[in-house]
Amino acid sequence: MDSTLFVSIFAPLIGCLALAVVAALYLWLRKQDAGTEQMQEIAHFIQIGANAFLRREFLTIAPFVVILALLLLVAMPEGKWQIALGFIVGAAFSMLAIFIGMNAAVRANVRTTAAARSSAARALMVAFRGGGTMGLSITGLTLVGIAGLAALFGVTRGYPESVHLLVGFGFGASFSALFAQLGGGIFTKGADIAADLVGKVEQGIPEDDPRNAAVIADQVGDNVGDVAGRGADLFESGVDNIIGTMIVGSAFIPTYGWMAVLFPWISEAIGAIGAILGVLVVRGTEKRNPIVSMNLGFLTTALFAVASYYFLGVYVMHDTRIFYCLTLGLITAVLVSLLVQFYTGITQRPVKQIARGGMSGVAINLIYGFAWGMESAVIMIILVAVVNVIAFYIMGGGLAGILGITAATLGISVMKGIIMAADAFGPIADNASGIAEMAGLGSQVRRAGDVLDAAGNITKAITKGYSMSTALMTSVVILFAYLLSAAQLAGAGSGSLTGLVAFGGASLEEATLRIVRHLSLAHPLNIGALMIGATVPFLFSSQAMKAVGRTAFRMVDEVRRQFREIPGLLAGRAIPEYGACVDLGTRHALREMVVPTLVGVVFPITVGFLMGPWALAFYLIGVKVFGATLAIFMFNAGGAWDNAKKYVEEGHFGGKGSEPHKAGVIGDTFGDPLKDTAGPSLHILIKLQNILAITLLPLFYAYGLTWY
Amino acid sequence: MDSTLFVSIFAPLIGCLALAVVAALYLWLRKQDAGTEQMQEIAHFIQIGANAFLRREFLTIAPFVVILALLLLVAMPEGKWQIALGFIVGAAFSMLAIFIGMNAAVRANVRTTAAARSSAARALMVAFRGGGTMGLSITGLTLVGIAGLAALFGVTRGYPESVHLLVGFGFGASFSALFAQLGGGIFTKGADIAADLVGKVEQGIPEDDPRNAAVIADQVGDNVGDVAGRGADLFESGVDNIIGTMIVGSAFIPTYGWMAVLFPWISEAIGAIGAILGVLVVRGTEKRNPIVSMNLGFLTTALFAVASYYFLGVYVMHDTRIFYCLTLGLITAVLVSLLVQFYTGITQRPVKQIARGGMSGVAINLIYGFAWGMESAVIMIILVAVVNVIAFYIMGGGLAGILGITAATLGISVMKGIIMAADAFGPIADNASGIAEMAGLGSQVRRAGDVLDAAGNITKAITKGYSMSTALMTSVVILFAYLLSAAQLAGAGSGSLTGLVAFGGASLEEATLRIVRHLSLAHPLNIGALMIGATVPFLFSSQAMKAVGRTAFRMVDEVRRQFREIPGLLAGRAIPEYGACVDLGTRHALREMVVPTLVGVVFPITVGFLMGPWALAFYLIGVKVFGATLAIFMFNAGGAWDNAKKYVEEGHFGGKGSEPHKAGVIGDTFGDPLKDTAGPSLHILIKLQNILAITLLPLFYAYGLTWY
């Protein structure tokens, strides 16, 4: 059996293995103790709400998916059915991953609470394995989906052109992810803000108090926003990443053979095995900080990946430089997580300074949070820029350098599964604390929950920074995939593609030359497209934030209404109508996600047709670079505000109830839609536009206006 | 006398005329009634504080200017003394313009208050003519400075290469402007925030209450931040604009003769005459809203400019398309002002929604303000992008298209003088209200002052949007000036420069070809440079905002200390130590401006040397596009928050003292450093980096690392 065939079979098998582990983890979870009847009732409310949201979300997406698939079937000049089918499968797999991961999470939450009654270590394990189902689902489904479609389309039978047919799968995954993250993000933050504003600020009752009508909606939001949204996001990242690297890889078949196209699969399979090992290794102890246990999981995955990469680079690709580039990407993932920990960590200078700023008034707290958030974006984007350039020159520049960037991108994204597990751990632990509070469990249980919750805040912040860096790296690869595809359409043979990136050489073919000239910065059309691209993240974020504002505004009214109209509610003698808030949030969130989604889709299509495929490349880089910078600012500012509030609550600067604490609460609430709605949706916007551009490129090329 | 010689004499003469009108306005102002002894005493405090700040600022800048001039003298490969001399003259002229304009403003303020006692119309005229001195100073000094240096360096004697020698003048103007805007911006917002936080929020005393120790510092801040800072900014814009257009124009000598280089001077002279007419035409009436009177002034300038442009395009340049492009720029200026009025106007939907958001809590107010601010940036940047592309194609694309963009840039910047006059009117009116409050004048005088103040808020917002659009247009021109200069260094003859922008042509010379390839988006080094450039506005803003936070933090302590330690201060039986606050603000602001300035200077130099002159072009476009988008967001969000607070104060949603009002105050305070420190400084950052790059280009070309 030759090595190509081996990889074609091996990769989807590893995917199936990951899914089998998911099933085993799920069964294990079901067997855990689910606590008292009251706890189970609360958990049941959350499950019903979360599933109602998902059902409505899927029903909202379905017609869009069908219509777009039909449009693709009609409009695409080539590969009609493959792209349309891939689109449907991509959207379906994304929804499946969300469904599996979220259903595990809404069962793990109450079992974490139950475990916390006897053992904090056990609680950590339950929560982490709950998150692990999501992490392993996305890597498993990625491998199975891509390998399956590739076999169906004949990619693995050696036709390089057929690699392009996979873009539909990425487009479908992106499309579903945008809805999931936006809808979930609007829901979760609308509910969270409303619960805080009416509960904590107006009525002075604690967080997660059962008298607050928005409290179940808030818990549901953690699942549909943080678990489902982030899961869809990372599923999409992985898919886009692999497809982009395969397209770029197809330019390297002359050097590395067909393995140039398939080595991304091996990297993904390494990530899947590493994640399985990592998830199984995480076991709490009664004394150790949970973040230490999770770091052991990360370390396990990372060490396995480095060892496997050595094998991949040296013995499969026969090029040690590829091993260096893969490892460079892996190191970047570590650096990113350290940077995020500095800018949002509760013991670090930025958070302390923001908290102290509150002593002079809310505005100073806000100003410091804003400023530190902006600064954090600088160093992370520069890191990505530098890693790109280094990977490029490790391979000696030129076309080979692009393969280096590709490898580094695979290296950063190999940690995806384990990081997703740790991320989904966050909302599970958050839910677990909430259930403990609502069920009136003792302070010891709540304390155990709070420790897990604090660890979850860190892992959530790390994931966001990590996934944005991954997205930016991926988007550079996809830019090159786009340019290579465009060059092929423009008639440049794959041999002459070297000219696209090899400066200073003397023998450029005419077709390549034309492309290079089209991509010049020295053309106002290109500059104009860059400007337009740069503004799209602003437009998108502004719409998302207004949507959160409107949803919260309505939900505040509803919670106030219930306190006013339900007799005895504040005194604890009546139960609020939780369902009314969940329902209101669901309707609003799903309606509100339409406009931002249209922004995401209409802009690149318009630019592609009106300004042409070359200017579209400048548009895309504008969206990517500015979107990434803005998103990182949003994550870190939001995370830092959140932790500044927690820092004051720990007793500094006057503690709970003091002026700095009020300032902290306002900063945290303002930061919420930044870090949990607009920011994470920006990722997906970036990747959606990338993959959309590649998918529709033949149309832009055939029917777009020609300016030069 | 040939037309070239005529222009060379005519343009500086118009500059002298503008300066003569400045002198006449100043003498007219001195003759106006300065009010009661108490009013004069307050005004005297402000004058002393403002002049002390300027003196310290100039002393801080001077050594930097001397050192940089010496470095230029040593390091520049060619044109050593001209560039060093130009740098010194540019910085000196900038400081002179600031000095003249600010001294007129600190005399106009109290005379506006005095006039308001008998006639609101008279008060408007005094304030507007006070602002007019600044507007006319900057256009006058621009014309005199450029024409004088051009004569000295032999530019008007017909050596195209000598045009480049003028870049030192622009660099000097930019350098001084960055200090003025940053130092002034940090001072003014530090004082403003401290005065509000301790006065309005903590002690519950009115704005501008004489018991507040920071109140004089706040008034001084209006002058050193808004008047001096914005004046330096627009002076720099004009200078950079003219130099950039002259450099681009030098590529058109074969088509349009030497007039291609000099027609920017004519446009500037048209702007100067238009501004003189506009300033003289503004006279209030007792009934009319002051903004209507000012609109008459704008209209006068605009009509004069259009008529003159027809003459310039058709009879001087003999190309009607140039007239179209100039007029297109002028129309853009009008559209920008309308857009700003929508996004920040007190009667418009965004401001009302922000204000209403406060009913559900501070966070919703903040979220809406943030979202609307982001949206406002989108449409303005897209407008600039579209205008660029239209101007390019009006001239038929290709190299000629670049001249179209140049002409549109001149068209937008022709309104500079009159808009600066209206802008400086704002802080004068603001000061006038403050003096009325502090001197305890009757409510009728205060009401007249408030009407002027509200009009001033609109003109300030318009100016910021206008100057950012101008800066972005200018920066595109300067990018091409940079590329043309780089192309010349790379050995492309001026005849072959066509290839730089003419796509699809068949006969590219080898030198041009090399340049086009260097400017390809398809190179990771260029993408990396773009990423780094995109982050610099974030880094710069974050440093500027932290500086404001720190300064405000200290000043809050000082004001609290005075309330605590000076017996009888709150009861009104003692006078606070105003000087202590002014002094503290001055020291902090001047110390704090050093780090952001270094960011502005060190980054482009590092990129230029390490990544080379071509990647630097990508870096610069990143800084420009992202900086402009961010700045417009900051202006408009800040302006909208300010007016949302005012809207509540007018009695909506509960009026003064209500929860929405408190939310409004917090939003306004948070927006202050965005709109008055970081945002305006970003303009200057953009232009400084442009002109710095052009100035040092020969060094980068000679000593920078070569990557491809």
CSV table of C-alpha atoms in Angstrom, one decimal, chain A residues 193 197 202 349 353 356-357 359-364 366-368 370-375 377-379 381-382 384-386 388-389 392-393 398 401-402 405 472 476 479-480 483 499-506 508 510 513-532 534-543 545-554 556-557 560 603 611 614 617-618 621-622 625-626 629-630 633-634 641 666 669-670 673-674 678 707-708, chain B residues 193 197 202 349 353 356-357 359-364 366-368 370-375 377-379 381-382 384-386 388-389 392-393 398 401-402 405 472 476 479-480 483 499-506 508 510 513-532 534-543 545-546 548-554 556-557 560 603 611 614 617-618 621-622 625-627 629-630 633-634 641 666 669-670 673-674 678 707-708:
chain,number,residue,atom,x,y,z
A,193,ILE,CA,-26.6,42.0,30.8
A,197,LEU,CA,-28.7,45.1,35.4
A,202,GLU,CA,-31.5,47.4,40.6
A,349,ARG,CA,-0.7,44.8,36.2
A,353,GLN,CA,-4.6,49.2,37.1
A,356,ARG,CA,-7.7,50.9,40.8
A,357,GLY,CA,-8.8,53.3,38.1
A,359,MET,CA,-11.3,54.7,42.6
A,360,SER,CA,-11.3,57.9,40.6
A,361,GLY,CA,-14.6,57.0,38.8
A,362,VAL,CA,-16.1,54.7,36.3
A,363,ALA,CA,-14.6,56.6,33.3
A,364,ILE,CA,-11.0,56.0,34.4
A,366,LEU,CA,-13.2,52.3,31.3
A,367,ILE,CA,-10.3,54.3,29.8
A,368,TYR,CA,-7.7,52.0,31.3
A,370,PHE,CA,-9.9,50.3,26.6
A,371,ALA,CA,-6.2,51.3,26.5
A,372,TRP,CA,-4.9,48.0,27.7
A,373,GLY,CA,-7.1,46.1,25.4
A,374,MET,CA,-5.8,48.1,22.4
A,375,GLU,CA,-2.2,47.5,23.5
A,377,ALA,CA,-3.9,43.5,20.2
A,378,VAL,CA,-0.7,45.2,19.1
A,379,ILE,CA,1.8,42.6,20.3
A,381,ILE,CA,-0.8,40.8,15.7
A,382,ILE,CA,2.9,41.7,15.5
A,384,VAL,CA,1.6,36.6,14.0
A,385,ALA,CA,3.2,39.0,11.4
A,386,VAL,CA,6.7,38.0,12.6
A,388,ASN,CA,4.6,34.5,9.1
A,389,VAL,CA,7.8,36.2,7.9
A,392,PHE,CA,8.5,32.2,5.0
A,393,TYR,CA,12.3,32.6,5.3
A,398,GLY,CA,9.8,32.4,-2.7
A,401,GLY,CA,8.2,30.0,1.8
A,402,ILE,CA,4.4,29.9,1.4
A,405,ILE,CA,3.6,29.6,6.4
A,472,LEU,CA,-5.3,35.2,11.2
A,476,VAL,CA,-3.0,34.3,5.3
A,479,LEU,CA,-5.2,34.4,0.9
A,480,PHE,CA,-2.5,32.5,-0.9
A,483,LEU,CA,-4.3,34.0,-5.2
A,499,GLY,CA,6.6,34.2,-10.2
A,500,LEU,CA,3.7,35.1,-7.9
A,501,VAL,CA,6.0,35.3,-4.9
A,502,ALA,CA,9.5,35.0,-6.2
A,503,PHE,CA,10.8,38.5,-6.4
A,504,GLY,CA,14.0,39.4,-8.2
A,505,GLY,CA,13.9,36.4,-10.5
A,506,ALA,CA,14.4,37.2,-14.1
A,508,LEU,CA,8.5,35.7,-15.2
A,510,GLU,CA,3.5,36.8,-19.1
A,513,LEU,CA,3.4,39.0,-14.7
A,514,ARG,CA,-0.1,40.2,-15.3
A,515,ILE,CA,-1.2,38.8,-12.0
A,516,VAL,CA,1.7,40.4,-10.1
A,517,ARG,CA,0.8,43.7,-11.7
A,518,HIS,CA,-2.9,43.3,-10.8
A,519,LEU,CA,-1.8,42.9,-7.2
A,520,SER,CA,0.1,46.1,-7.0
A,521,LEU,CA,-0.5,48.4,-4.1
A,522,ALA,CA,0.1,51.3,-6.5
A,523,HIS,CA,-3.5,51.1,-7.9
A,524,PRO,CA,-6.3,53.3,-6.4
A,525,LEU,CA,-8.8,50.5,-7.0
A,526,ASN,CA,-6.8,48.2,-4.8
A,527,ILE,CA,-6.3,50.9,-2.1
A,528,GLY,CA,-10.0,51.6,-2.3
A,529,ALA,CA,-10.8,48.0,-1.8
A,530,LEU,CA,-8.5,47.8,1.2
A,531,MET,CA,-10.2,50.8,2.8
A,532,ILE,CA,-13.6,49.2,2.3
A,534,ALA,CA,-11.0,47.7,6.8
A,535,THR,CA,-14.4,49.2,7.6
A,536,VAL,CA,-16.4,45.9,7.4
A,537,PRO,CA,-15.3,44.6,10.8
A,538,PHE,CA,-16.6,47.9,12.2
A,539,LEU,CA,-19.9,47.7,10.5
A,540,PHE,CA,-20.3,44.1,11.5
A,541,SER,CA,-19.4,44.7,15.1
A,542,SER,CA,-21.6,47.8,15.4
A,543,GLN,CA,-24.6,45.8,14.1
A,545,MET,CA,-23.5,45.3,19.5
A,546,LYS,CA,-26.7,47.1,18.7
A,547,ALA,CA,-28.4,43.8,18.5
A,548,VAL,CA,-27.1,42.9,22.0
A,549,GLY,CA,-28.2,46.3,23.2
A,550,ARG,CA,-31.7,45.9,21.8
A,551,THR,CA,-32.1,42.3,23.1
A,552,ALA,CA,-30.9,43.3,26.6
A,553,PHE,CA,-33.2,46.4,26.5
A,554,ARG,CA,-36.2,44.2,25.9
A,556,VAL,CA,-34.6,44.2,31.1
A,557,ASP,CA,-38.2,45.2,30.5
A,560,ARG,CA,-38.7,44.2,35.5
A,603,PHE,CA,-19.9,43.0,0.9
A,611,MET,CA,-14.2,45.8,-8.4
A,614,TRP,CA,-7.8,41.2,-7.7
A,617,ALA,CA,-7.8,40.2,-2.5
A,618,PHE,CA,-7.0,43.7,-1.1
A,621,ILE,CA,-6.6,41.5,3.6
A,622,GLY,CA,-8.3,44.6,5.0
A,625,VAL,CA,-6.0,42.4,9.5
A,626,PHE,CA,-8.3,44.9,10.9
A,629,THR,CA,-6.8,43.5,15.6
A,630,LEU,CA,-10.3,44.7,16.6
A,633,PHE,CA,-8.8,44.2,21.5
A,634,MET,CA,-12.4,43.2,22.2
A,641,TRP,CA,-12.7,44.3,32.7
A,666,ILE,CA,-20.1,48.7,34.6
A,669,THR,CA,-21.1,44.7,31.5
A,670,PHE,CA,-19.8,47.0,28.8
A,673,PRO,CA,-20.8,42.1,24.2
A,674,LEU,CA,-17.3,43.0,23.1
A,678,ALA,CA,-18.8,41.0,18.5
A,707,TRP,CA,-11.2,47.7,-14.7
A,708,TYR,CA,-7.7,47.1,-15.9
B,193,ILE,CA,-12.2,64.7,33.5
B,197,LEU,CA,-15.4,63.8,38.4
B,202,GLU,CA,-18.4,63.9,43.9
B,349,ARG,CA,-31.5,59.1,16.0
B,353,GLN,CA,-30.9,56.0,21.1
B,356,ARG,CA,-32.5,56.3,25.9
B,357,GLY,CA,-30.1,53.3,26.4
B,359,MET,CA,-32.7,54.1,31.0
B,360,SER,CA,-31.6,50.4,31.2
B,361,GLY,CA,-28.2,51.2,32.7
B,362,VAL,CA,-24.8,52.8,31.9
B,363,ALA,CA,-23.7,49.8,30.0
B,364,ILE,CA,-26.4,50.0,27.4
B,366,LEU,CA,-22.0,52.8,26.4
B,367,ILE,CA,-22.8,49.9,24.0
B,368,TYR,CA,-24.9,52.0,21.8
B,370,PHE,CA,-19.6,52.4,20.8
B,371,ALA,CA,-21.8,50.8,18.1
B,372,TRP,CA,-22.9,54.0,16.4
B,373,GLY,CA,-19.4,55.3,16.5
B,374,MET,CA,-18.1,52.3,14.7
B,375,GLU,CA,-20.8,52.5,12.1
B,377,ALA,CA,-16.5,55.3,10.5
B,378,VAL,CA,-17.7,52.8,7.9
B,379,ILE,CA,-19.6,55.2,5.7
B,381,ILE,CA,-14.1,55.7,5.0
B,382,ILE,CA,-16.1,54.2,2.1
B,384,VAL,CA,-13.2,58.5,0.8
B,385,ALA,CA,-12.5,55.2,-1.0
B,386,VAL,CA,-15.2,55.9,-3.6
B,388,ASN,CA,-10.6,58.2,-4.7
B,389,VAL,CA,-11.7,55.7,-7.3
B,392,PHE,CA,-9.0,58.2,-10.7
B,393,TYR,CA,-11.4,57.3,-13.4
B,398,GLY,CA,-3.5,55.3,-15.3
B,401,GLY,CA,-5.8,59.2,-12.7
B,402,ILE,CA,-3.3,59.9,-9.8
B,405,ILE,CA,-6.9,62.1,-6.9
B,472,LEU,CA,-6.9,60.2,4.5
B,476,VAL,CA,-3.2,58.5,-0.5
B,479,LEU,CA,1.6,57.4,-0.7
B,480,PHE,CA,1.9,58.0,-4.5
B,483,LEU,CA,6.1,55.5,-4.5
B,499,GLY,CA,4.0,51.7,-15.7
B,500,LEU,CA,3.6,52.0,-12.0
B,501,VAL,CA,-0.2,52.5,-12.3
B,502,ALA,CA,-1.1,51.7,-15.9
B,503,PHE,CA,-2.3,48.1,-15.8
B,504,GLY,CA,-2.7,46.1,-18.9
B,505,GLY,CA,-0.3,48.2,-21.0
B,506,ALA,CA,2.2,46.2,-22.9
B,508,LEU,CA,6.7,48.1,-19.1
B,510,GLU,CA,12.4,46.7,-16.6
B,513,LEU,CA,8.5,46.2,-13.6
B,514,ARG,CA,10.7,45.6,-10.7
B,515,ILE,CA,8.9,48.2,-8.6
B,516,VAL,CA,5.5,46.8,-9.5
B,517,ARG,CA,6.6,43.3,-8.4
B,518,HIS,CA,8.0,44.7,-5.1
B,519,LEU,CA,4.6,46.2,-4.4
B,520,SER,CA,2.7,42.9,-4.8
B,521,LEU,CA,0.3,41.9,-2.1
B,522,ALA,CA,1.4,38.3,-2.8
B,523,HIS,CA,4.5,38.6,-0.6
B,524,PRO,CA,4.5,37.7,3.1
B,525,LEU,CA,6.9,40.5,3.9
B,526,ASN,CA,4.4,43.0,2.6
B,527,ILE,CA,1.5,41.3,4.4
B,528,GLY,CA,3.6,41.3,7.6
B,529,ALA,CA,4.3,45.0,7.2
B,530,LEU,CA,0.6,45.7,6.6
B,531,MET,CA,-0.2,43.9,9.8
B,532,ILE,CA,2.4,45.8,11.8
B,534,ALA,CA,-2.4,48.2,11.3
B,535,THR,CA,-1.5,47.8,15.0
B,536,VAL,CA,0.4,51.1,15.4
B,537,PRO,CA,-2.7,53.2,15.7
B,538,PHE,CA,-3.8,50.9,18.5
B,539,LEU,CA,-0.5,51.1,20.3
B,540,PHE,CA,-0.4,54.9,19.9
B,541,SER,CA,-4.0,55.4,21.1
B,542,SER,CA,-3.6,53.1,24.0
B,543,GLN,CA,-0.5,55.0,25.2
B,545,MET,CA,-5.4,57.1,26.7
B,546,LYS,CA,-3.3,55.7,29.5
B,548,VAL,CA,-4.9,60.8,30.0
B,549,GLY,CA,-5.9,58.3,32.6
B,550,ARG,CA,-2.8,58.9,34.7
B,551,THR,CA,-3.0,62.7,34.3
B,552,ALA,CA,-6.6,62.7,35.4
B,553,PHE,CA,-5.9,60.3,38.2
B,554,ARG,CA,-3.3,62.7,39.6
B,556,VAL,CA,-8.4,64.2,40.8
B,557,ASP,CA,-6.1,63.7,43.9
B,560,ARG,CA,-9.7,66.5,46.3
B,603,PHE,CA,8.1,52.3,14.1
B,611,MET,CA,11.9,45.4,6.0
B,614,TRP,CA,8.7,48.7,-0.4
B,617,ALA,CA,4.6,51.3,1.7
B,618,PHE,CA,2.4,48.5,2.9
B,621,ILE,CA,-1.1,52.1,4.1
B,622,GLY,CA,-1.9,49.9,7.2
B,625,VAL,CA,-6.4,53.1,6.7
B,626,PHE,CA,-6.7,51.7,10.2
B,627,GLY,CA,-5.7,54.9,11.8
B,629,THR,CA,-11.1,54.3,10.7
B,630,LEU,CA,-10.2,54.2,14.3
B,633,PHE,CA,-14.9,56.1,15.3
B,634,MET,CA,-13.4,57.9,18.2
B,641,TRP,CA,-21.9,60.5,23.9
B,666,ILE,CA,-20.1,58.5,32.3
B,669,THR,CA,-16.3,61.3,30.2
B,670,PHE,CA,-15.2,58.0,28.7
B,673,PRO,CA,-10.1,61.1,25.6
B,674,LEU,CA,-11.3,59.3,22.6
B,678,ALA,CA,-6.3,59.8,20.9
B,707,TRP,CA,15.0,40.9,1.2
B,708,TYR,CA,14.1,40.4,-2.4
